Every structure is written in structure tokens, then in C-alpha cells.
Short mmCIF file of C-alpha atoms and ligand atoms in Angstrom, two decimals:
data_model
loop_
_atom_site.label_atom_id
_atom_site.label_comp_id
_atom_site.label_asym_id
_atom_site.label_seq_id
_atom_site.Cartn_x
_atom_site.Cartn_y
_atom_site.Cartn_z
CA MET A 61 0.03 -0.05 0.03
CA LYS A 62 1.42 3.40 -1.13
CA ILE A 63 0.72 5.96 1.58
CA TYR A 64 0.76 9.70 1.24
CA PHE A 65 1.21 11.36 4.63
CA ASP A 66 0.61 15.17 5.05
CA LYS A 67 3.61 16.27 7.13
CA SER A 68 2.26 19.67 8.00
CA SER A 69 1.14 18.86 11.50
CA ILE A 70 3.65 19.28 14.37
CA TYR A 71 2.35 15.92 15.59
CA TYR A 72 3.14 14.17 12.37
CA ASN A 73 5.85 11.94 13.98
CA ALA A 74 3.60 10.71 16.86
CA PHE A 75 0.65 10.03 14.53
CA LYS A 76 2.93 8.17 12.00
CA TYR A 77 4.28 6.14 14.92
CA ILE A 78 0.94 4.80 15.95
CA PHE A 79 -0.31 4.37 12.42
CA GLU A 80 2.74 2.15 11.75
CA ILE A 81 2.01 0.05 14.85
CA PHE A 82 -1.50 -0.44 13.44
CA LEU A 83 -0.10 -1.42 9.94
CA ARG A 84 2.29 -3.90 11.52
CA ASN A 85 -0.46 -5.30 13.66
CA LYS A 86 -2.55 -5.89 10.58
CA LYS A 87 0.42 -7.15 8.55
CA ILE A 88 -0.18 -4.53 5.87
CA ASN A 89 2.81 -3.98 3.63
CA PHE A 90 3.36 -0.24 3.06
CA ASN A 91 5.66 2.38 1.77
CA TYR A 92 5.37 6.14 1.59
CA THR A 93 5.06 8.28 -1.43
CA LEU A 94 5.37 12.10 -1.81
CA ASP A 95 3.18 11.96 -4.90
CA LEU A 96 -0.40 12.60 -3.92
CA LYS A 97 -1.79 11.29 -7.26
CA SER A 98 -0.15 7.82 -7.20
CA ALA A 99 -0.97 7.19 -3.47
CA ASP A 100 -3.39 4.38 -2.52
CA PHE A 101 -4.12 5.88 0.82
CA ILE A 102 -3.98 9.50 2.02
CA ILE A 103 -3.61 10.79 5.50
CA SER A 104 -4.03 14.49 6.45
CA ASN A 105 -6.02 16.69 8.65
CA THR A 106 -8.77 17.34 6.02
CA SER A 107 -11.96 15.36 5.69
CA GLU A 108 -11.20 14.47 2.07
CA SER A 109 -8.44 12.14 3.13
CA ASP A 110 -8.79 8.35 3.63
CA LEU A 111 -7.75 8.84 7.29
CA GLN A 112 -8.10 12.07 9.09
CA TYR A 113 -5.89 12.82 12.13
CA SER A 114 -6.89 15.10 14.78
CA GLU A 115 -4.62 17.25 16.85
CA ASP A 116 -6.67 17.79 19.86
CA PHE A 117 -5.45 14.61 21.62
CA PHE A 118 -1.74 15.40 21.04
CA ASP A 119 -2.30 19.03 22.05
CA LYS A 120 -3.22 17.70 25.43
CA VAL A 121 -0.59 15.09 25.79
CA TYR A 122 2.27 17.34 24.65
CA SER A 123 1.13 19.90 27.13
CA LYS A 124 1.46 17.21 29.84
CA GLU A 125 -2.13 16.56 30.52
CA TYR A 126 -1.54 12.86 31.21
CA GLU A 127 -4.26 11.68 33.67
CA PHE A 128 -6.93 9.54 32.19
CA ASP A 129 -9.90 11.77 33.18
CA ASN A 130 -8.60 14.30 30.63
CA PHE A 131 -9.57 11.87 27.89
CA PHE A 132 -12.07 9.31 29.20
CA LYS A 133 -15.44 10.69 30.24
CA ASN A 134 -18.03 7.84 30.14
CA ASP A 135 -15.90 5.19 28.44
CA CYS A 136 -12.30 4.41 27.62
CA PHE A 137 -12.07 5.99 24.13
CA VAL A 138 -10.40 9.22 23.13
CA LYS A 139 -12.84 11.41 21.13
CA ASN A 140 -12.01 13.99 18.47
CA SER A 141 -13.51 17.53 18.30
CA LYS A 142 -16.72 16.19 16.65
CA GLY A 143 -17.20 13.70 19.49
CA GLU A 144 -16.27 10.68 17.29
CA ILE A 145 -14.06 7.93 18.69
CA ASP A 146 -10.43 8.39 17.68
CA TYR A 147 -9.19 4.85 17.53
CA LEU A 148 -5.54 5.52 16.82
CA CYS A 149 -5.23 8.21 19.64
CA THR A 150 -6.90 5.80 21.94
CA ALA A 151 -4.32 3.12 20.98
CA PHE A 152 -1.46 5.74 21.44
CA TYR A 153 -2.67 6.67 24.88
CA MET A 154 -3.07 3.10 26.17
CA ILE A 155 -0.07 1.45 24.53
CA ASN A 156 2.39 4.00 25.91
CA CYS A 157 0.83 4.06 29.41
CA ILE A 158 0.47 7.88 29.28
CA GLN A 159 -1.77 7.69 32.39
CA GLU A 160 1.38 6.76 34.37
CA TYR A 161 3.45 9.75 33.21
CA GLY A 162 4.01 11.92 36.19
CA CYS A 163 2.82 9.06 38.56
CA PHE A 164 0.73 10.79 41.15
CA GLU A 165 0.14 9.05 44.46
CA PRO A 166 2.55 6.09 44.09
CA ASP A 167 2.19 3.02 46.25
CA GLU A 168 4.58 2.25 49.16
CA TYR A 169 7.19 0.98 46.67
CA GLY A 170 7.00 4.15 44.66
CA ARG A 171 5.08 2.44 41.81
CA PHE A 172 2.02 3.60 39.83
CA LYS A 173 -0.95 2.13 41.61
CA TYR A 174 -3.43 -0.12 39.85
CA LYS A 175 -6.19 1.56 41.96
CA ASN A 176 -5.32 4.76 40.22
CA SER A 177 -5.74 3.32 36.76
CA TYR A 178 -8.47 3.64 34.21
CA GLN A 179 -8.34 -0.19 34.13
CA TYR A 180 -9.43 -0.30 37.74
CA PHE A 181 -11.99 2.42 37.26
CA TYR A 182 -13.52 0.95 34.17
CA LYS A 183 -12.85 -2.73 35.07
CA ASN A 184 -11.14 -3.66 31.75
CA VAL A 185 -7.68 -4.84 32.83
CA GLU A 186 -8.18 -8.17 31.05
CA ASP A 187 -9.34 -6.62 27.75
CA ASN A 188 -7.11 -6.08 24.82
CA ILE A 189 -8.70 -2.75 23.96
CA VAL A 190 -5.91 -1.54 21.57
CA GLN A 191 -6.53 -4.64 19.44
CA GLN A 192 -10.29 -3.84 19.42
CA CYS A 193 -9.45 -0.21 18.23
CA PHE A 194 -7.23 -1.53 15.50
CA ASP A 195 -9.87 -3.99 14.38
CA LYS A 196 -12.55 -1.31 14.35
CA LEU A 197 -10.39 1.03 12.41
CA PHE A 198 -9.60 -1.69 9.87
CA ASN A 199 -13.23 -2.78 9.47
CA SER A 200 -14.78 0.72 9.27
CA ASN A 201 -12.35 2.10 6.71
CA GLU A 202 -13.51 1.66 3.10
CA LYS A 203 -9.94 1.18 1.74
CA LEU A 204 -8.47 -0.83 4.57
CA ASN A 205 -11.37 -3.39 4.92
CA LYS A 206 -10.64 -4.50 1.30
CA LEU A 207 -7.30 -5.75 2.38
CA LYS A 208 -6.65 -9.27 3.71
CA GLN A 209 -7.07 -9.41 7.52
CA VAL A 210 -4.37 -11.37 9.31
CA VAL A 211 -5.01 -12.92 12.72
CA PHE A 212 -2.51 -15.00 14.57
CA ARG A 213 -2.99 -17.50 17.32
CA SER A 214 -1.65 -16.17 20.68
CA LYS A 215 1.81 -17.29 21.84
CA PHE A 216 3.37 -17.24 25.36
CA PHE A 217 6.54 -16.03 26.89
CA LEU A 218 7.93 -17.60 30.09
CA SER A 219 10.33 -16.09 32.51
CA HIS A 220 11.70 -16.45 36.08
CA ASP A 221 13.04 -13.68 38.29
CA ILE A 222 15.76 -14.97 40.58
CA ASP A 223 15.32 -13.04 43.91
CA THR A 224 16.30 -15.64 46.45
CA VAL A 225 18.10 -19.02 46.18
CA TYR A 226 18.94 -19.58 49.92
CA GLY A 227 15.65 -18.73 51.49
CA SER A 228 14.36 -22.26 51.63
CA PHE A 229 15.88 -23.21 55.01
CA PHE A 230 14.26 -20.40 56.97
CA GLN A 231 11.12 -19.78 54.95
CA ASP A 232 10.16 -23.37 54.15
CA GLY A 233 11.51 -24.39 57.64
CA PHE A 234 9.13 -21.84 59.25
CA TYR A 235 6.28 -23.31 57.23
CA ALA A 236 7.17 -26.77 58.30
CA LEU A 237 7.57 -25.82 61.91
CA LYS A 238 4.15 -24.17 62.10
CA ARG A 239 2.66 -27.38 60.72
CA LYS A 240 4.77 -29.65 62.81
CA LYS A 241 6.20 -31.31 59.69
CA PHE A 242 9.40 -32.61 61.29
CA ASP A 243 10.32 -34.90 58.31
CA VAL A 244 10.45 -31.69 56.21
CA ILE A 245 12.62 -29.90 58.84
CA ILE A 246 15.08 -32.82 58.99
CA LYS A 247 15.23 -32.76 55.16
CA LEU A 248 16.00 -29.01 55.15
CA ILE A 249 18.67 -29.50 57.82
CA MET A 250 20.25 -32.22 55.79
CA ASN A 251 20.18 -29.80 52.75
CA VAL A 252 22.30 -27.36 54.77
CA VAL A 253 24.69 -30.05 55.79
CA ILE A 254 25.24 -31.27 52.14
CA LEU A 255 25.14 -27.66 50.83
CA LYS A 256 22.04 -28.32 48.75
CA HIS A 257 19.61 -25.49 48.25
CA ASP A 258 16.01 -26.23 47.38
CA TRP A 259 15.52 -22.87 45.74
CA LEU A 260 18.65 -23.05 43.62
CA ASN A 261 16.57 -25.20 41.31
CA ILE A 262 17.10 -23.87 37.92
CA ASP A 263 17.97 -27.27 36.63
CA LYS A 264 14.55 -28.51 37.93
CA ILE A 265 12.75 -25.59 36.09
CA ILE A 266 14.67 -26.29 32.84
CA LYS A 267 13.71 -29.91 33.15
CA ILE A 268 10.03 -29.31 33.62
CA GLU A 269 9.88 -26.88 30.66
CA SER A 270 11.98 -29.11 28.47
CA GLU A 271 9.39 -31.88 28.93
CA TYR A 272 7.00 -29.73 26.89
CA ASP A 273 9.65 -28.50 24.53
CA PHE A 274 9.31 -24.96 25.97
CA ASN A 275 11.99 -22.41 26.80
CA SER A 276 12.35 -19.42 29.15
CA VAL A 277 14.48 -16.63 30.52
CA PHE A 278 16.07 -16.20 34.04
CA TYR A 279 16.57 -12.71 35.38
CA TRP A 280 19.46 -12.23 37.77
CA LEU A 281 20.08 -9.55 40.48
CA VAL A 282 23.56 -8.29 40.69
CA ASN A 283 23.04 -6.41 44.07
CA LYS A 284 22.48 -8.23 47.39
CA GLY A 285 20.94 -7.45 50.77
CA LYS A 286 18.14 -5.96 52.71
CA LEU A 287 17.45 -2.28 51.98
CA ASN A 288 14.59 -1.41 54.39
CA LYS A 289 11.60 -2.95 55.97
CA LEU A 290 9.90 -3.39 52.63
CA GLU A 291 12.59 -4.09 50.01
CA ARG A 292 15.49 -6.39 49.50
CA ASN A 293 17.68 -7.24 46.67
CA SER A 294 18.99 -10.79 46.27
CA ASP A 295 20.19 -13.23 48.90
CA TYR A 296 22.98 -14.49 46.66
CA SER A 297 26.20 -13.09 45.26
CA ILE A 298 26.33 -12.86 41.55
CA ASP A 299 29.99 -13.71 41.62
CA SER A 300 29.65 -16.82 43.74
CA LYS A 301 30.64 -20.10 42.10
CA ASN A 302 27.13 -21.56 42.55
CA ILE A 303 25.59 -18.70 40.65
CA ARG A 304 28.20 -18.42 37.96
CA SER A 305 27.92 -22.14 37.19
CA THR A 306 24.13 -21.97 37.16
CA ILE A 307 24.10 -19.11 34.66
CA GLU A 308 26.59 -21.08 32.57
CA TYR A 309 24.20 -24.13 32.80
CA VAL A 310 21.31 -22.02 31.60
CA ASN A 311 23.42 -20.99 28.53
CA GLN A 312 24.52 -24.49 27.78
CA LYS A 313 20.98 -25.84 27.88
CA GLY A 314 19.89 -23.19 25.31
CA TRP A 315 17.74 -21.19 27.85
CA GLU A 316 18.37 -17.46 28.22
CA ASN A 317 19.73 -15.12 31.04
CA GLY A 318 18.93 -11.51 31.54
CA ILE A 319 19.26 -8.74 34.07
CA HIS A 320 16.83 -8.14 36.99
CA LYS A 321 17.55 -4.41 37.62
CA SER A 322 18.03 -4.04 41.35
CA ILE A 323 16.88 -1.36 43.74
CA SER A 324 19.96 0.76 43.81
CA GLU A 325 21.68 3.88 42.65
CA ASP A 326 23.62 1.87 40.09
CA SER A 327 23.09 2.64 36.47
CA PHE A 328 22.40 -0.20 34.01
CA GLU A 329 25.94 0.28 32.88
CA THR A 330 27.36 -0.52 36.39
CA GLU A 331 24.92 -3.42 36.86
CA ILE A 332 25.81 -4.96 33.56
CA LEU A 333 29.49 -4.71 34.43
CA LYS A 334 28.72 -6.65 37.64
CA LEU A 335 26.66 -9.11 35.66
CA GLY A 336 29.61 -9.97 33.57
CA PHE A 337 27.84 -10.40 30.28
CA ILE A 338 25.68 -8.23 28.00
CA PRO A 339 22.03 -9.13 28.59
CA ASP A 340 19.44 -8.92 25.81
CA GLY A 341 16.62 -8.27 28.31
CA ASN A 342 15.70 -6.77 31.66
CA ARG A 343 12.99 -6.88 34.22
CA TYR A 344 12.88 -4.26 37.10
CA HIS A 345 12.98 -5.99 40.55
CA TYR A 346 9.52 -5.51 42.27
CA LEU A 347 8.36 -4.12 38.90
CA LYS A 348 9.66 -0.85 40.46
CA PHE A 349 9.92 1.74 37.77
CA ASN A 350 8.36 5.02 36.82
CA LEU A 351 7.52 6.34 33.38
CA PRO A 352 9.07 7.78 31.26
CA SER A 353 12.38 7.75 33.28
CA ALA A 354 12.64 3.97 33.18
CA PHE A 355 12.13 4.07 29.36
CA ASN A 356 14.87 6.66 29.11
CA GLN A 357 17.33 4.47 31.29
CA LEU A 358 16.58 1.51 29.12
CA GLN A 359 17.22 3.47 26.02
CA GLN A 360 20.53 4.61 27.44
CA SER A 361 21.53 1.07 28.43
CA GLY A 362 21.34 -0.41 25.06
CA ILE A 363 19.26 -3.28 26.38
CA LYS A 364 17.16 -4.65 23.60
CA LEU A 365 13.99 -5.82 25.51
CA ASP A 366 12.27 -5.03 28.69
CA SER A 367 9.57 -7.20 30.30
CA SER A 368 8.49 -5.17 33.37
CA LEU A 369 5.20 -3.71 32.13
CA GLY A 370 2.70 -5.44 34.40
CA PHE A 371 0.59 -4.63 37.45
CA ALA A 372 2.01 -6.41 40.52
CA ASP A 373 -1.40 -6.75 42.19
CA VAL A 374 -3.60 -7.92 39.19
CA MET A 375 -3.43 -10.20 36.31
CA GLY A 376 -4.01 -8.65 32.88
CA PHE A 377 -2.87 -5.76 30.64
CA ARG A 378 -1.11 -2.78 32.07
CA ASN A 379 -1.44 -1.08 28.71
CA ASN A 380 -4.48 -2.99 27.27
CA TYR A 381 -2.34 -4.33 24.38
CA GLY A 382 -1.50 -7.93 23.77
CA GLN A 383 1.73 -7.55 21.81
CA PRO A 384 5.18 -6.35 22.46
CA PHE A 385 5.84 -2.70 21.25
CA TYR A 386 8.31 -0.03 20.91
CA PRO A 387 7.27 2.85 23.27
CA PHE A 388 7.23 6.43 21.98
CA ASP A 389 10.00 8.69 23.03
CA PHE A 390 8.68 12.21 23.45
CA ASN A 391 12.10 13.73 23.72
CA ASN A 392 13.12 12.66 20.31
CA ASN A 393 9.72 12.25 18.68
CA ARG A 394 10.33 8.67 17.63
CA ALA A 395 10.05 5.12 18.96
CA TYR A 396 12.66 3.94 21.52
CA ASP A 397 14.99 1.26 20.28
CA PHE A 398 14.11 -1.40 22.82
CA VAL A 399 11.02 -3.57 22.65
CA GLU A 400 8.69 -3.69 25.66
CA VAL A 401 6.98 -6.99 26.32
CA PRO A 402 4.13 -6.34 28.83
CA LEU A 403 3.94 -8.85 31.71
CA ASN A 404 0.41 -10.34 32.19
CA VAL A 405 0.61 -13.18 34.73
CA MET A 406 2.72 -13.49 37.89
CA ASP A 407 2.69 -15.96 40.76
CA GLN A 408 3.19 -13.27 43.36
CA THR A 409 -0.10 -11.50 42.35
CA PHE A 410 -2.05 -14.71 43.43
CA TYR A 411 0.06 -15.22 46.57
CA GLY A 412 0.80 -11.83 47.92
CA TYR A 413 -2.11 -9.71 46.66
CA GLU A 414 -5.23 -11.78 45.81
CA LYS A 415 -4.48 -14.66 48.27
CA LEU A 416 -6.07 -17.08 45.79
CA PRO A 417 -6.09 -20.70 46.80
CA PRO A 418 -3.29 -22.36 44.62
CA GLY A 419 -5.82 -24.91 43.27
CA LYS A 420 -7.70 -22.08 41.48
CA ILE A 421 -4.74 -20.40 39.83
CA ALA A 422 -4.36 -22.47 36.67
CA LYS A 423 -8.13 -22.05 35.90
CA LYS A 424 -7.97 -18.33 36.22
CA VAL A 425 -4.83 -18.00 33.98
CA ILE A 426 -6.24 -20.39 31.41
CA SER A 427 -9.50 -18.42 31.26
CA PHE A 428 -7.55 -15.15 30.72
CA PHE A 429 -5.70 -16.88 27.96
CA GLU A 430 -8.82 -18.26 26.27
CA LYS A 431 -10.22 -14.70 26.33
CA ASN A 432 -7.11 -13.49 24.53
CA ASN A 433 -6.36 -16.55 22.37
CA SER A 434 -5.57 -14.47 19.24
CA ASN A 435 -3.25 -11.68 18.38
CA SER A 436 -1.41 -11.74 21.81
CA ILE A 437 1.79 -12.73 23.36
CA ILE A 438 0.98 -13.53 26.95
CA SER A 439 3.91 -13.16 29.40
CA VAL A 440 4.05 -15.44 32.44
CA LEU A 441 6.37 -15.07 35.37
CA TRP A 442 7.03 -17.85 37.91
CA HIS A 443 9.71 -17.17 40.56
CA ASN A 444 12.16 -20.05 41.29
CA ASN A 445 11.05 -20.29 44.93
CA PHE A 446 7.50 -21.02 43.92
CA PHE A 447 8.69 -24.30 42.55
CA SER A 448 9.17 -25.94 45.91
CA ASN A 449 6.23 -27.51 47.69
CA TYR A 450 6.44 -26.12 51.26
CA LYS A 451 5.82 -22.43 51.74
CA PHE A 452 4.56 -22.02 48.16
CA ASN A 453 2.73 -25.38 48.12
CA GLY A 454 0.59 -25.80 45.09
CA TYR A 455 2.36 -23.24 42.85
CA LEU A 456 4.49 -25.83 41.11
CA ASP A 457 1.33 -27.84 40.26
CA ALA A 458 -0.38 -24.68 38.96
CA TYR A 459 2.59 -23.83 36.71
CA LYS A 460 2.61 -27.39 35.33
CA GLU A 461 -1.09 -27.31 34.62
CA ILE A 462 -0.66 -24.01 32.78
CA LEU A 463 2.19 -25.54 30.67
CA LYS A 464 0.14 -28.67 29.99
CA TYR A 465 -2.71 -26.41 28.74
CA PHE A 466 -0.37 -24.57 26.39
CA TYR A 467 1.05 -27.91 25.18
CA GLU A 468 -2.23 -29.70 24.62
CA ASN A 469 -3.78 -26.71 22.83
CA LYS A 470 -0.61 -26.29 20.65
CA TYR A 471 0.13 -22.81 21.64
CA GLU A 472 3.65 -21.70 20.60
CA CYS A 473 6.33 -20.68 23.15
CA ILE A 474 8.27 -17.56 22.17
CA THR A 475 11.63 -16.56 23.55
CA GLN A 476 13.30 -13.17 24.21
CA SER A 477 15.50 -13.50 21.19
CA GLN A 478 12.69 -14.47 18.91
CA ILE A 479 10.74 -11.41 20.04
CA ILE A 480 13.67 -9.17 19.46
CA LYS A 481 14.03 -10.41 15.94
CA ASN A 482 10.36 -9.84 15.08
CA LYS A 483 9.01 -6.37 14.20
CA TYR A 484 6.03 -5.11 16.23
ZN1 LIG B 555 12.46 -9.54 41.85
#
């Protein structure tokens, strides 16, 4: 499709950015032409064009009116000056998490609060609204709806944050003591004697996933220790023999390693030096980050992929979009160079926030997946310590049940490096 884009608007770059995400979502081949007569599709701010863009939305965003009540009145759609739904501007606002810019009233960790989000207010955290916007735009446009519509079956992305590997003795031990499970206590004591650590179980995780022919990534912390009442970095030293050989083992097996950015004054550059290899991907520890500063740090770091964009306290879409994307950089009026893979499902959400009985987890995750079984890459995080059966009893079974569902329904597993190679 040959596109003529009227460049006279000051928001041309931002509009072109979101329109290109739409085109890639719909797998529409396109190039640009400067010749109006030979164009198949014309975009400008006049009503004679095939797609008219409005500047009202960007006027507000560029003047830092970020909060969702500036845009959403009775529903979650951005409207133009005529009161019509502007699907592309809605997609732009949601995909880029503009509601989080400036993060008012953060939670005790300094994070944007789910309770302050439009998802909470409008109860739509499990809905892929951006996809709905793209579908509506495609179907309602006379020229676009003549093109072939491409739908792909959803895929999934597995990852593991390694926060603690030595906590089993005290945490599982406390669990066993409370329940008078003396056999477990004796086993844990024996583990200490023979220097075996139940949570240094990366080999076990790889074995479980390889049974299904799946693959995943392990995110490592390079800084250690308790920081305050609420926060701690790892309980292991990244330079210890145990950890180094485990990282090497992950590589040898064909799984991936990445960085789990710690709570620290360290820049990415410093942490990567401590890590000892150049990671493709990052996830922020505690999902602690603010926008847009985290995006700017990631850009500076040269990291190719980030997978932090999820709400800690609820399963679903933090940006109501099912696919990885390149966030928009307002400073440079273009997309950042790293790909963001939103996080949708995490063990800690069920354990720490929802207090859901472990037997109900798989069913809940599967129903979310069924609801979004097309056009999505669903990201699932299971911490290594949730693979032991004492304190986190039932979580291993839930994880296996989810993997079994993926396997039996022939959903494809996608890795960090595959995501980086694709264009979104
Ligand atoms: Zn963590």
C-alpha cells in the first residue's frame, strides 16, 4: 500500500508512529510516497483524506495533561472535536501508558498504583482494547477493509526472576515448623549439611519446561541484601561459584539469562558490568519503575528488551495491548530502540495480593488466555522459589497445569531472542 502522509502537523511523528504500529499489527505492507496522485491511501487533517488525524489529543498530551480523566469521560475511548471515537489516539494513549506519566500518589514501593488506573475504574484490565481499536479502524475504513485481514494465534513467553536461592531453609522451615512437619525440617537441615539449596533449582525448572519443549529466561540480580523494611535485593552473590555455574548451565541448555535491575543507585551500565555479560533483556525488581524515566534509562543502557510492564497486584494488561511494542520517546519524537513485552501473569499476584487458593490459579490463568487466544503474546512469570512444595505449596502444580494447557492446545512458546528479531 502506497501511503501519502501530510507532514504539515507538528504531531506528524507521533501520529505516524501509532499508524505504523497499526499497519504492522494488521500485517499490511506499506511504503510512503510524496506523490499525492499515485498514493493508494491519503492521511491528512482534512476530511477528504482516507484517514483524518486530529490534533486535539496530542495538544493535551504534549502539554502534559496525562491523567486519564482528561480523555475518558463515560468510556475508555479518546474522542475528536466532533465527539467521534479516535481509535488511533486511544491506542497511542493506552499502549504507551500515558496515564502513568508523572505518577501521582505512588504506592509504598513508589510504583504507579493499579487503583489509580483507568483499568481499575472501568474494570477492563483483562481486555485487549488496543486490538479492538485496530480491528474497528480496519473494518470501518472503506479502503482498509478490502485488504486481507491477518489474525495470529496467541503465543506465550515464560520467565523467572531470581530473587532468592538460599531462603528455603528459613522460609520453608518456618512453614514446616508451624505445621509440625518434622520430616521436612530434617530434610531442610540435611540440605544445609550437604550444601544443597532447594531454591537453587534452575535445573529443575529447565527440566520441567523441556518436557514440553518450552524455553524461558532467567533474570538475575547483581546487588545483594536488605534495603529497608519493605525491600531487599538478592540473597546471593552474583560472583559466587554456585551462581556463575548456574548461569553457565542455563546457556549450555539453550535457555536465556537476563538482568533483573535491582533497587539501587547503580546505572544499568554499572549493573551490567557486575553481571559479567551483555544481557538482551531486563525486568525491574519488584516491577519498580516510573515512566518515562525507566524508558529513558533502558534506551541509554542499550538493552534490547524489557519485560516489566505489568501490574503487581492484578493479572492482565497494564497497557491494554496484547503484543510487544516500541514505546514512544517524546524527547526525540520517535520510537525507542528497545522492545517492551508487557507482563500479564505472575505467581506473586495470586500469593501476595489476591491470596487465591493455589488450586484455583491455573483455571484463572487459562480463562484469561482463552479470552485472549488470538493476536497476543502472553507473558508469564514464575519465581524459582514458587517451585518448591512447602511455603509455596501448590504453585508448582499450577505452573505445570498451565504448561500442560499450552502444550495440549498447541500454543507456541516464544523466547526473548525471537521477540527481538520480530518487528512489532
Ligand atoms: Zn524480583
